[in-house]
mmCIF file of N, CA and C in Angstrom:
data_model
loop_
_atom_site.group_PDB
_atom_site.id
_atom_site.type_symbol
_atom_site.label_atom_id
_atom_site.label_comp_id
_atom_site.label_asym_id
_atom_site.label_seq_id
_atom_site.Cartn_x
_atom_site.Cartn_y
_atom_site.Cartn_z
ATOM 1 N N UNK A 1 79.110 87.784 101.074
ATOM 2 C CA UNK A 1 80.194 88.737 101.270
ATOM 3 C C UNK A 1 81.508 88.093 100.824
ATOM 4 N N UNK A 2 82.237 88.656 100.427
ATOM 5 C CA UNK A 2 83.213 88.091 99.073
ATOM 6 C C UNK A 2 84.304 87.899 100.489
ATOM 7 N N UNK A 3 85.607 87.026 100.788
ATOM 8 C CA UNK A 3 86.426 86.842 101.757
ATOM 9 C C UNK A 3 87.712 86.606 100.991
ATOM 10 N N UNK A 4 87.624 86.001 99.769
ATOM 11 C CA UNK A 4 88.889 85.846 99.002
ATOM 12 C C UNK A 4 89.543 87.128 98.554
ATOM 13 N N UNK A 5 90.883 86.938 98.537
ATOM 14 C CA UNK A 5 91.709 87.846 97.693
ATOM 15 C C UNK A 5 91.911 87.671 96.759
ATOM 16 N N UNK A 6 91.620 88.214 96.073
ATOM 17 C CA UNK A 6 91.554 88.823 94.412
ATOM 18 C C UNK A 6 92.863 89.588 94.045
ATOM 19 N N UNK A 7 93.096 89.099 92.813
ATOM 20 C CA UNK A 7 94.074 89.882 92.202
ATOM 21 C C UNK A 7 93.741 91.065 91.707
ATOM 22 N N UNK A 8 92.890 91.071 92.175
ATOM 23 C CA UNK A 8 92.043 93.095 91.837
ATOM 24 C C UNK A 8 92.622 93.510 93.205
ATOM 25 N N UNK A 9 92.128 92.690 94.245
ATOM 26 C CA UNK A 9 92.351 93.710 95.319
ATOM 27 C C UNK A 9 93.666 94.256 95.588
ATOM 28 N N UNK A 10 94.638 92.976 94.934
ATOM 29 C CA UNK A 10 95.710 93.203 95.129
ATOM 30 C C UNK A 10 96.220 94.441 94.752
ATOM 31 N N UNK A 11 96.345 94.490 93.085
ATOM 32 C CA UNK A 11 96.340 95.676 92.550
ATOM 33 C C UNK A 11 95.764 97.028 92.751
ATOM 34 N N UNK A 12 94.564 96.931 93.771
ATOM 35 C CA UNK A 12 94.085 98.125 94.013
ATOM 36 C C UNK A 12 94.859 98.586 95.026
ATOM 37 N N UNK A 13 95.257 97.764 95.708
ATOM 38 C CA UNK A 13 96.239 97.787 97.302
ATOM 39 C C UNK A 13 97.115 98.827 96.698
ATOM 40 N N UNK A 14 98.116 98.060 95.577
ATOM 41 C CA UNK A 14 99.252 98.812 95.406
ATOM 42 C C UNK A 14 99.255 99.980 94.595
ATOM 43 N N UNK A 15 98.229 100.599 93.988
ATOM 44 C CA UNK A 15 97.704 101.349 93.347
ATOM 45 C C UNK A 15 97.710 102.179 94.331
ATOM 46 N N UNK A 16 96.552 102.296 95.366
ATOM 47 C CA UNK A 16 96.488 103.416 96.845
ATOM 48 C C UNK A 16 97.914 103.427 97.198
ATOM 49 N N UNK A 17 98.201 102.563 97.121
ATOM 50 C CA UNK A 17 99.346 102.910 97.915
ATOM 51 C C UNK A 17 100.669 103.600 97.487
ATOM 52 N N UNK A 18 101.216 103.651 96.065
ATOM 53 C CA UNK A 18 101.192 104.634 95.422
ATOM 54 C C UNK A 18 102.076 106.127 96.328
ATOM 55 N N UNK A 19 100.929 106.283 96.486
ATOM 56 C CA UNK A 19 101.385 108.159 97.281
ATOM 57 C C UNK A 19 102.146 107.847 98.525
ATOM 58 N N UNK A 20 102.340 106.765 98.989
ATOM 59 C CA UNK A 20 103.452 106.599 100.142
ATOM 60 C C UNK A 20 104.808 106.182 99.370
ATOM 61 N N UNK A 21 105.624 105.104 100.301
ATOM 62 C CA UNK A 21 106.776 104.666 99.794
ATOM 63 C C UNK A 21 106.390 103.118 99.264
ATOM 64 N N UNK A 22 107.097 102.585 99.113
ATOM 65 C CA UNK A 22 107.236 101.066 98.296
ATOM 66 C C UNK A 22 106.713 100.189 98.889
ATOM 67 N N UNK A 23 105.998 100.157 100.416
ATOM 68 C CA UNK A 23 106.119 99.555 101.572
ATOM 69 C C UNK A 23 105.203 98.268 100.935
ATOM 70 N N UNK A 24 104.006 98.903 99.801
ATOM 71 C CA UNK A 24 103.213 97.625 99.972
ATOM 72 C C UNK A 24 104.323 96.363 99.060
ATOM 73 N N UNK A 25 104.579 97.203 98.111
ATOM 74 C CA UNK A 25 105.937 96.571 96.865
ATOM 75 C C UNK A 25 106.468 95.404 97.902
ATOM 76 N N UNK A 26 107.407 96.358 99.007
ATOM 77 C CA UNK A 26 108.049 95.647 100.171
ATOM 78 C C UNK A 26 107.460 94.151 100.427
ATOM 79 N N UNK A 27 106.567 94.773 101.088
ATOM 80 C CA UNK A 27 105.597 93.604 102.045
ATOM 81 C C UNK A 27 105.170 92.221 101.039
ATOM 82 N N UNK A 28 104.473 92.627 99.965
ATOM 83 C CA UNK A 28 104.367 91.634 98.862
ATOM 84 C C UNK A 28 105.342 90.996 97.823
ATOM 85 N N UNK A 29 106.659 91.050 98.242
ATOM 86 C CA UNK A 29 107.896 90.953 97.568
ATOM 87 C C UNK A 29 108.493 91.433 96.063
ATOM 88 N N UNK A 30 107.474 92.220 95.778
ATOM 89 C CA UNK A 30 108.265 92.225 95.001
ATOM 90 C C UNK A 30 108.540 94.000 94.213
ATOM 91 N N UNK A 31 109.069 94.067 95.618
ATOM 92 C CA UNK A 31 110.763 95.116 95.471
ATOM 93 C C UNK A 31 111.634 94.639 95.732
ATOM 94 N N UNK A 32 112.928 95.221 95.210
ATOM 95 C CA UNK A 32 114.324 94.839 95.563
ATOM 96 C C UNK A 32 114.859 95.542 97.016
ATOM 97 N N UNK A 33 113.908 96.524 97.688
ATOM 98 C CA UNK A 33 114.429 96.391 99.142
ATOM 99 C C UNK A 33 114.881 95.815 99.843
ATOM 100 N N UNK A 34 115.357 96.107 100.788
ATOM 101 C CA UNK A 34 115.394 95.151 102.513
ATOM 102 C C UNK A 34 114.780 94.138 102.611
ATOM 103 N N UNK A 35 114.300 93.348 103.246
ATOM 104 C CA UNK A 35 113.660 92.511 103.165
ATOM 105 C C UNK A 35 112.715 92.745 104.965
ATOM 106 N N UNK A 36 112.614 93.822 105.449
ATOM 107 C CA UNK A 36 112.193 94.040 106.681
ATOM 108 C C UNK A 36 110.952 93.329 106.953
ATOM 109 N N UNK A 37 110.078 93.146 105.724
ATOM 110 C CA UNK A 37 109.065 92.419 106.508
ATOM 111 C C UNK A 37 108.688 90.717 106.296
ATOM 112 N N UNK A 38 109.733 89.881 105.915
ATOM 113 C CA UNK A 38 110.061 88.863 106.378
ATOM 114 C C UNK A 38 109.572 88.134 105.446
ATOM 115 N N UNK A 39 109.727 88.463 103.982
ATOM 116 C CA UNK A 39 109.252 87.772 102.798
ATOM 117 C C UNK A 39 107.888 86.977 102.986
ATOM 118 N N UNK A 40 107.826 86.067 102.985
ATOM 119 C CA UNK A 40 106.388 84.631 102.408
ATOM 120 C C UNK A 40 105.253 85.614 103.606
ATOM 121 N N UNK A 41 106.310 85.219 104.743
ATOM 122 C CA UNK A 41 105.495 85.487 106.251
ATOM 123 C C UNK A 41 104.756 86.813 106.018
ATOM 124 N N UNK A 42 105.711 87.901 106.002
ATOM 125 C CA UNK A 42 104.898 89.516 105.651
ATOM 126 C C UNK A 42 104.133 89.564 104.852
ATOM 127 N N UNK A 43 104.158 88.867 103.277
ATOM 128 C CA UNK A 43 103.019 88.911 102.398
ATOM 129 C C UNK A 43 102.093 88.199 103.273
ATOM 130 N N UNK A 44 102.050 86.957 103.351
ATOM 131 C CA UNK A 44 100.931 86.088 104.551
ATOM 132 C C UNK A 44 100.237 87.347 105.192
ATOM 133 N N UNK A 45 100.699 88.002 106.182
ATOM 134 C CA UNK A 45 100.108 88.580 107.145
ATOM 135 C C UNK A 45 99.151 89.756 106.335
ATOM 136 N N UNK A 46 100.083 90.466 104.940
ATOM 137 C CA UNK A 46 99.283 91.491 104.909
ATOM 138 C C UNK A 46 98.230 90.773 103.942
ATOM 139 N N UNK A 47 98.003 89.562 103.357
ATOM 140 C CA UNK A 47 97.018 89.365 102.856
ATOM 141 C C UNK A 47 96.117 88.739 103.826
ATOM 142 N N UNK A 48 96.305 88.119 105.044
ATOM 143 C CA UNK A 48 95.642 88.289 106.083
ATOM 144 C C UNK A 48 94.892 89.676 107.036
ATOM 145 N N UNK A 49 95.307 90.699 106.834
ATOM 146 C CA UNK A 49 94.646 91.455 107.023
ATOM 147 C C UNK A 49 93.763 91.881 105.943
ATOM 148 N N UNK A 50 93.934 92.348 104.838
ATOM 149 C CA UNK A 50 93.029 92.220 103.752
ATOM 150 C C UNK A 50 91.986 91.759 103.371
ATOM 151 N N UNK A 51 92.153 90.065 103.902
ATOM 152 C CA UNK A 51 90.936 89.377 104.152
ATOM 153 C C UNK A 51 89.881 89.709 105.650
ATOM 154 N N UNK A 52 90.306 90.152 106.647
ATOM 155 C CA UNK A 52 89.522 90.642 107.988
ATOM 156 C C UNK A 52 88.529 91.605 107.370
ATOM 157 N N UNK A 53 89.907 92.813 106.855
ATOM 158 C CA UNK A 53 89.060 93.994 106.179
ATOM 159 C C UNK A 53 88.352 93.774 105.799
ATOM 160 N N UNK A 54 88.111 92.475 104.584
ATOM 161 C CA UNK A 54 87.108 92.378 103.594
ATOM 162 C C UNK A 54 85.747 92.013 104.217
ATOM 163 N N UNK A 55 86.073 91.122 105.343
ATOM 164 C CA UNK A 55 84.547 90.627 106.309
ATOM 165 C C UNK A 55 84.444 91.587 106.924
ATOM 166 N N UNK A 56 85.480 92.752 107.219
ATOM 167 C CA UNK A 56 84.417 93.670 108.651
ATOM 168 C C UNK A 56 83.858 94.838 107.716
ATOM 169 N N UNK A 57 84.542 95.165 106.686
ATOM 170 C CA UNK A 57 84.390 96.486 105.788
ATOM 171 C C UNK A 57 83.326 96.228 104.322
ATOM 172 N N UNK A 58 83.220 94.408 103.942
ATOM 173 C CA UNK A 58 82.120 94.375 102.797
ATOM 174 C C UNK A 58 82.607 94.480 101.778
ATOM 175 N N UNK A 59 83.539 95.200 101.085
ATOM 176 C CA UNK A 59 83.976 95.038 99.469
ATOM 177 C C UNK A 59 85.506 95.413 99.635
ATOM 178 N N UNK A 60 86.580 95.362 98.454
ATOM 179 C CA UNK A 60 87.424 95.300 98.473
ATOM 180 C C UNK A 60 87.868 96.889 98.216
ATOM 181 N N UNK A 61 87.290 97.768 97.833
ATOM 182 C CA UNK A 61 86.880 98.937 97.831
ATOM 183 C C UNK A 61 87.323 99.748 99.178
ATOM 184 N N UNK A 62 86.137 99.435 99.926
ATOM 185 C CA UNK A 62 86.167 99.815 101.433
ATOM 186 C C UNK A 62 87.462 99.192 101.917
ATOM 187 N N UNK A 63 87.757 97.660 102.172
ATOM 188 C CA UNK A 63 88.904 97.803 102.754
ATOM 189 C C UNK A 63 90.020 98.664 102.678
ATOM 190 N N UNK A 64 90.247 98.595 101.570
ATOM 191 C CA UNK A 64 91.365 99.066 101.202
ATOM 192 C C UNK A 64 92.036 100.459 101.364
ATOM 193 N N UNK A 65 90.568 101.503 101.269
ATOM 194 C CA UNK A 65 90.152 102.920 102.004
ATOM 195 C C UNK A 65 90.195 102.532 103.365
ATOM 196 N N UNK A 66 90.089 101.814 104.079
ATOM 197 C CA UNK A 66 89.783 101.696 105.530
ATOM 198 C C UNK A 66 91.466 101.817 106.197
ATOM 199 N N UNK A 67 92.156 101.084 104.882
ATOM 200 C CA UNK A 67 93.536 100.636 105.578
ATOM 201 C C UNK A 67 94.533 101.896 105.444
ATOM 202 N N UNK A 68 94.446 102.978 104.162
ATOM 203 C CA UNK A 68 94.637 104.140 104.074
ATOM 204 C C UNK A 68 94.003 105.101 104.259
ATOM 205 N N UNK A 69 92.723 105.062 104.431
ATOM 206 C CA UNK A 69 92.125 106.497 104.846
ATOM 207 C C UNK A 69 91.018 106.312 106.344
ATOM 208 N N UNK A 70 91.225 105.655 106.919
ATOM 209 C CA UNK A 70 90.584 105.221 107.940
ATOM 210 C C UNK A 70 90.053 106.145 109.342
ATOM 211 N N UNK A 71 89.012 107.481 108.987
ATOM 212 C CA UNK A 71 88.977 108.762 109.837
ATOM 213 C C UNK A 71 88.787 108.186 111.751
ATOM 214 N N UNK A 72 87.909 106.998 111.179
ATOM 215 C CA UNK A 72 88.095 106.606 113.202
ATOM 216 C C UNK A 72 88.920 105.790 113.631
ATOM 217 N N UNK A 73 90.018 105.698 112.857
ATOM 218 C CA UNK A 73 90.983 104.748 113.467
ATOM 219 C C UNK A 73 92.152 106.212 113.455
ATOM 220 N N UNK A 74 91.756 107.187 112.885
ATOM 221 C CA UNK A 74 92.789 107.898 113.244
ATOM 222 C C UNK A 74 92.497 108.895 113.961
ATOM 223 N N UNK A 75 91.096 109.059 114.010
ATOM 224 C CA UNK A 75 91.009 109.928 115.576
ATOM 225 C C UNK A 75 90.866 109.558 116.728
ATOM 226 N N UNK A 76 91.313 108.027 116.846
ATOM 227 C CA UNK A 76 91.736 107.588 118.195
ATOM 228 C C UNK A 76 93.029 106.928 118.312
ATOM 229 N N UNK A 77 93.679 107.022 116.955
ATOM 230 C CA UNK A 77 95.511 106.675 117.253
ATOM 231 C C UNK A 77 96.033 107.631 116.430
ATOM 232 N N UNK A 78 95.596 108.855 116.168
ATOM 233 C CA UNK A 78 96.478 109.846 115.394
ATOM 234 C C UNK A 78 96.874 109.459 114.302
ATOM 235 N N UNK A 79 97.201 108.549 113.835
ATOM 236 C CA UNK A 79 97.778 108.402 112.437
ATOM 237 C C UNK A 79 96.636 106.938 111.669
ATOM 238 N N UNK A 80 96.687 107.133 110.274
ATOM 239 C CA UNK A 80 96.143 105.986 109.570
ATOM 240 C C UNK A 80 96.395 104.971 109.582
ATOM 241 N N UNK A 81 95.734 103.883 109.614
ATOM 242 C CA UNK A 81 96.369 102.276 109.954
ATOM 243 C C UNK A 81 97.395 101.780 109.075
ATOM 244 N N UNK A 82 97.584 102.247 107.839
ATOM 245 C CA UNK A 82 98.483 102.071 107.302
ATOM 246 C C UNK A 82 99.798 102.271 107.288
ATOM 247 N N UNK A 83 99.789 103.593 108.191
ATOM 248 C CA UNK A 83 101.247 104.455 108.894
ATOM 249 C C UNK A 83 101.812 103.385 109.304
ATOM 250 N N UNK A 84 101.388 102.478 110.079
ATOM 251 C CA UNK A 84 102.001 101.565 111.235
ATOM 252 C C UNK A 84 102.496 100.696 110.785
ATOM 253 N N UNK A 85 102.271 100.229 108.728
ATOM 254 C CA UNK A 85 102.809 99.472 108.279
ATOM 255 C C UNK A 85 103.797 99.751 107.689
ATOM 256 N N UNK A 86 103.814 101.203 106.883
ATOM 257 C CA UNK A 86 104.857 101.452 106.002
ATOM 258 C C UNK A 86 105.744 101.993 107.193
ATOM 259 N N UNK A 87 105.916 102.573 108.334
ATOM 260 C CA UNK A 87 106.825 102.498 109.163
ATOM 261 C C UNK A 87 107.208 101.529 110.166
ATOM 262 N N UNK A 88 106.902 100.629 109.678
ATOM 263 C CA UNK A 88 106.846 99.441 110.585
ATOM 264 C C UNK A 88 107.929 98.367 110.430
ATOM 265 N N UNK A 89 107.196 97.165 110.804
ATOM 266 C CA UNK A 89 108.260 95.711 110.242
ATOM 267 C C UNK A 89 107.397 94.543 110.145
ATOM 268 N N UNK A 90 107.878 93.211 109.799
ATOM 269 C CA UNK A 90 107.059 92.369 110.093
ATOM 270 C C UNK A 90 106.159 92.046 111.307
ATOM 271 N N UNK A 91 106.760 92.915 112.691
ATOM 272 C CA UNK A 91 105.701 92.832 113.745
ATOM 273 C C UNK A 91 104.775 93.442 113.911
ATOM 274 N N UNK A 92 104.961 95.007 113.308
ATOM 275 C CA UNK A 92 103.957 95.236 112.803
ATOM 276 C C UNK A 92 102.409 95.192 112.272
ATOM 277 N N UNK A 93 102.699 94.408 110.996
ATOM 278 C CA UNK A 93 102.383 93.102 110.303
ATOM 279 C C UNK A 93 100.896 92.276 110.746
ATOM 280 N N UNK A 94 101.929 91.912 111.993
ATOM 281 C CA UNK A 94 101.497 90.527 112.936
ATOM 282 C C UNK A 94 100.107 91.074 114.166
ATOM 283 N N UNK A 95 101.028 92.468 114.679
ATOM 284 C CA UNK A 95 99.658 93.181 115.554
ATOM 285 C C UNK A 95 98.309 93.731 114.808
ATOM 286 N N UNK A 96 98.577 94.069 113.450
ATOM 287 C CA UNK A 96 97.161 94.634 112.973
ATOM 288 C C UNK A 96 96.510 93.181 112.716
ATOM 289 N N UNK A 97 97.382 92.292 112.348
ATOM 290 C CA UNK A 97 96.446 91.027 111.713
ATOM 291 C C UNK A 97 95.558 90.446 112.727
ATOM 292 N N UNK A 98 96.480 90.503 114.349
ATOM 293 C CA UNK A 98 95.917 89.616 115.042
ATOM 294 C C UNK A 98 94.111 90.532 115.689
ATOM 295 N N UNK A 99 95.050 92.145 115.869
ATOM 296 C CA UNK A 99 93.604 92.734 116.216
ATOM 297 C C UNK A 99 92.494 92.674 114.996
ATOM 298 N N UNK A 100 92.996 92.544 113.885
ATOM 299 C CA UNK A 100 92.034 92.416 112.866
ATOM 300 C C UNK A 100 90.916 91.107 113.512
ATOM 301 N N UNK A 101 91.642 89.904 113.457
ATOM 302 C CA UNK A 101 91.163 88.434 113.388
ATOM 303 C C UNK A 101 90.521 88.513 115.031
ATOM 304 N N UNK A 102 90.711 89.135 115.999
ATOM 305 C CA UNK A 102 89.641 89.234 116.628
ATOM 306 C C UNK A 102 88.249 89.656 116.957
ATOM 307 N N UNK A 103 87.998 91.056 115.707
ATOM 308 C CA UNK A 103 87.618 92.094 115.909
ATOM 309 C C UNK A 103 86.763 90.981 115.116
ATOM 310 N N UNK A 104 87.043 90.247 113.797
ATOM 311 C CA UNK A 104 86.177 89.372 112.839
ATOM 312 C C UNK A 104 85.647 88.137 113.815
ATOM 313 N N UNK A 105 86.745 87.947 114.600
ATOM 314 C CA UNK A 105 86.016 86.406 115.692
ATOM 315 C C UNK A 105 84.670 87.125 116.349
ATOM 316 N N UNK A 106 84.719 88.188 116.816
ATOM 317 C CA UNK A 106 83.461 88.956 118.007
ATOM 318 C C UNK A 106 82.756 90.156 117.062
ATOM 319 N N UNK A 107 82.580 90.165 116.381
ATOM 320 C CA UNK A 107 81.919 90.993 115.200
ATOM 321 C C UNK A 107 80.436 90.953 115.609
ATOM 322 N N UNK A 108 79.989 89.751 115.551
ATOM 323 C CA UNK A 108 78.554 89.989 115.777
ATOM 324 C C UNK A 108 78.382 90.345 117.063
ATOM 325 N N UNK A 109 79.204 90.123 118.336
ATOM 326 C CA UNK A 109 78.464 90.639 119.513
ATOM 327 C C UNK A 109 78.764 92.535 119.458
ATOM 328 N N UNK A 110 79.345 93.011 118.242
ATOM 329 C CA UNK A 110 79.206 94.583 118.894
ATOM 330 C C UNK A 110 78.907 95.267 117.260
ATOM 331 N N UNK A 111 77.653 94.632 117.169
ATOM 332 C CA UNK A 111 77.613 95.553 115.516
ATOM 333 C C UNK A 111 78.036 96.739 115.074
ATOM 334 N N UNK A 112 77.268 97.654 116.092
ATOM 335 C CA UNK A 112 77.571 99.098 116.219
ATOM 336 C C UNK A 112 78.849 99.541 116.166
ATOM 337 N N UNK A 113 79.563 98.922 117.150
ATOM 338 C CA UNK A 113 80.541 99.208 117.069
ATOM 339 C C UNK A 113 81.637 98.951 115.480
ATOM 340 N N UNK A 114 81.067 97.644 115.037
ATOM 341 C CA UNK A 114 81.900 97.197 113.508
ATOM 342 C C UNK A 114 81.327 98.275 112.748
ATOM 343 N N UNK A 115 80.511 98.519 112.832
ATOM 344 C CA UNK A 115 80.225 99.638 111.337
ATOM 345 C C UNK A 115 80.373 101.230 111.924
ATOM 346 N N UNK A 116 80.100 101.453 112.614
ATOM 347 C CA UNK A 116 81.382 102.801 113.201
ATOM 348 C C UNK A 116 82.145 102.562 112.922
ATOM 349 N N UNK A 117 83.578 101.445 113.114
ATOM 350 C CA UNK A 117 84.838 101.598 113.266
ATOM 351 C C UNK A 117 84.889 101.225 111.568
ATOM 352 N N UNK A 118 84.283 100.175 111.006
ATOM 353 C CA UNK A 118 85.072 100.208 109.437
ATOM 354 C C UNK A 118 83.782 100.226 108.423
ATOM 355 N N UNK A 119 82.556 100.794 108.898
ATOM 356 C CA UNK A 119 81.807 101.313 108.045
ATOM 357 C C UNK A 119 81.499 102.479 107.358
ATOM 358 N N UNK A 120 81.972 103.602 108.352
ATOM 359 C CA UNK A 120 81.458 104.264 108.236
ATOM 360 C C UNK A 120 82.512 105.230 107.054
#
C-alpha cells in the first residue's frame, strides 16, 4: 500500500480542489494570500493528512475523494471534511491530522469500521 506523497497526488489534490476557493493553493504555499495556515507547518499538516488518507483509504484516488466527497463523514458532521479546511486555519489543519493519525494508529482493531468510514 503506497504511503508516500507523490507529486501526482499533489496535483490531483489541487485539481479537486479547483471548484472551491484557493484554500489548497493557501495551505501548500503557493498563493499570494494570507498566510492563515501557517506556511511550512500548514503544508506539513496537510501533507500529513494525505498520507493517513492514503493508509486508511488505499490509493491516492480514494483519498483524495474521501477528503472532498466523503458521504459518511458528512452524514455524521453535515458538511465534507474538506469544509473544515477551506474554512478553517492552521488549527484546523492540526485536528483532522491528529484524528487522522489515530484512526491509522487503531485501524486494525476496528476494520469494519475503517472501510465504512473511508472505504466505502
Amino acid at each position: 500500500m503506497q504511503t508516500e506523497i507523490s507529486e501526482r497526488l499533489v496535483e490531483l489534490l489541487r485539481e479537486t480542489g479547483l471548484h472551491s476557493s484557493d484554500f489548497i493553493d493557501q495551505i501548500l504555499g503557493t498563493s499570494t494570500a494570507q498566510r492563515t495556515y501557517h506556511g511550512a507547518d500548514g503544508k506539513d499538516a496537510l501533507l500529513g493528512i494525505m498520507q493517513s488518507l492514503l493508509m486508511l483509504c488505499g490509493s491516492e484516488e480514494a483519498a483524495v475523494d474521501w477528503l472532498f466527497h466523503s458521504v459518511s463523514y458528512q452524514q455524521i458532521n453535515g458538511n465534507y471534511p474538506y469544509l473544515a479546511l477551506e474554512n478553517g486555519d492552521f488549527w484546523s489543519l492540526t485536528v483532522l491530522q491528529d484524528w487522522l493519525q489515530i484512526i491509522v494508529r487503531y485501524c486494525a482493531s476496528c476494520p469494519d469500521l475503517i472501510a465504512e468510514i473511508f472505504q466505502n
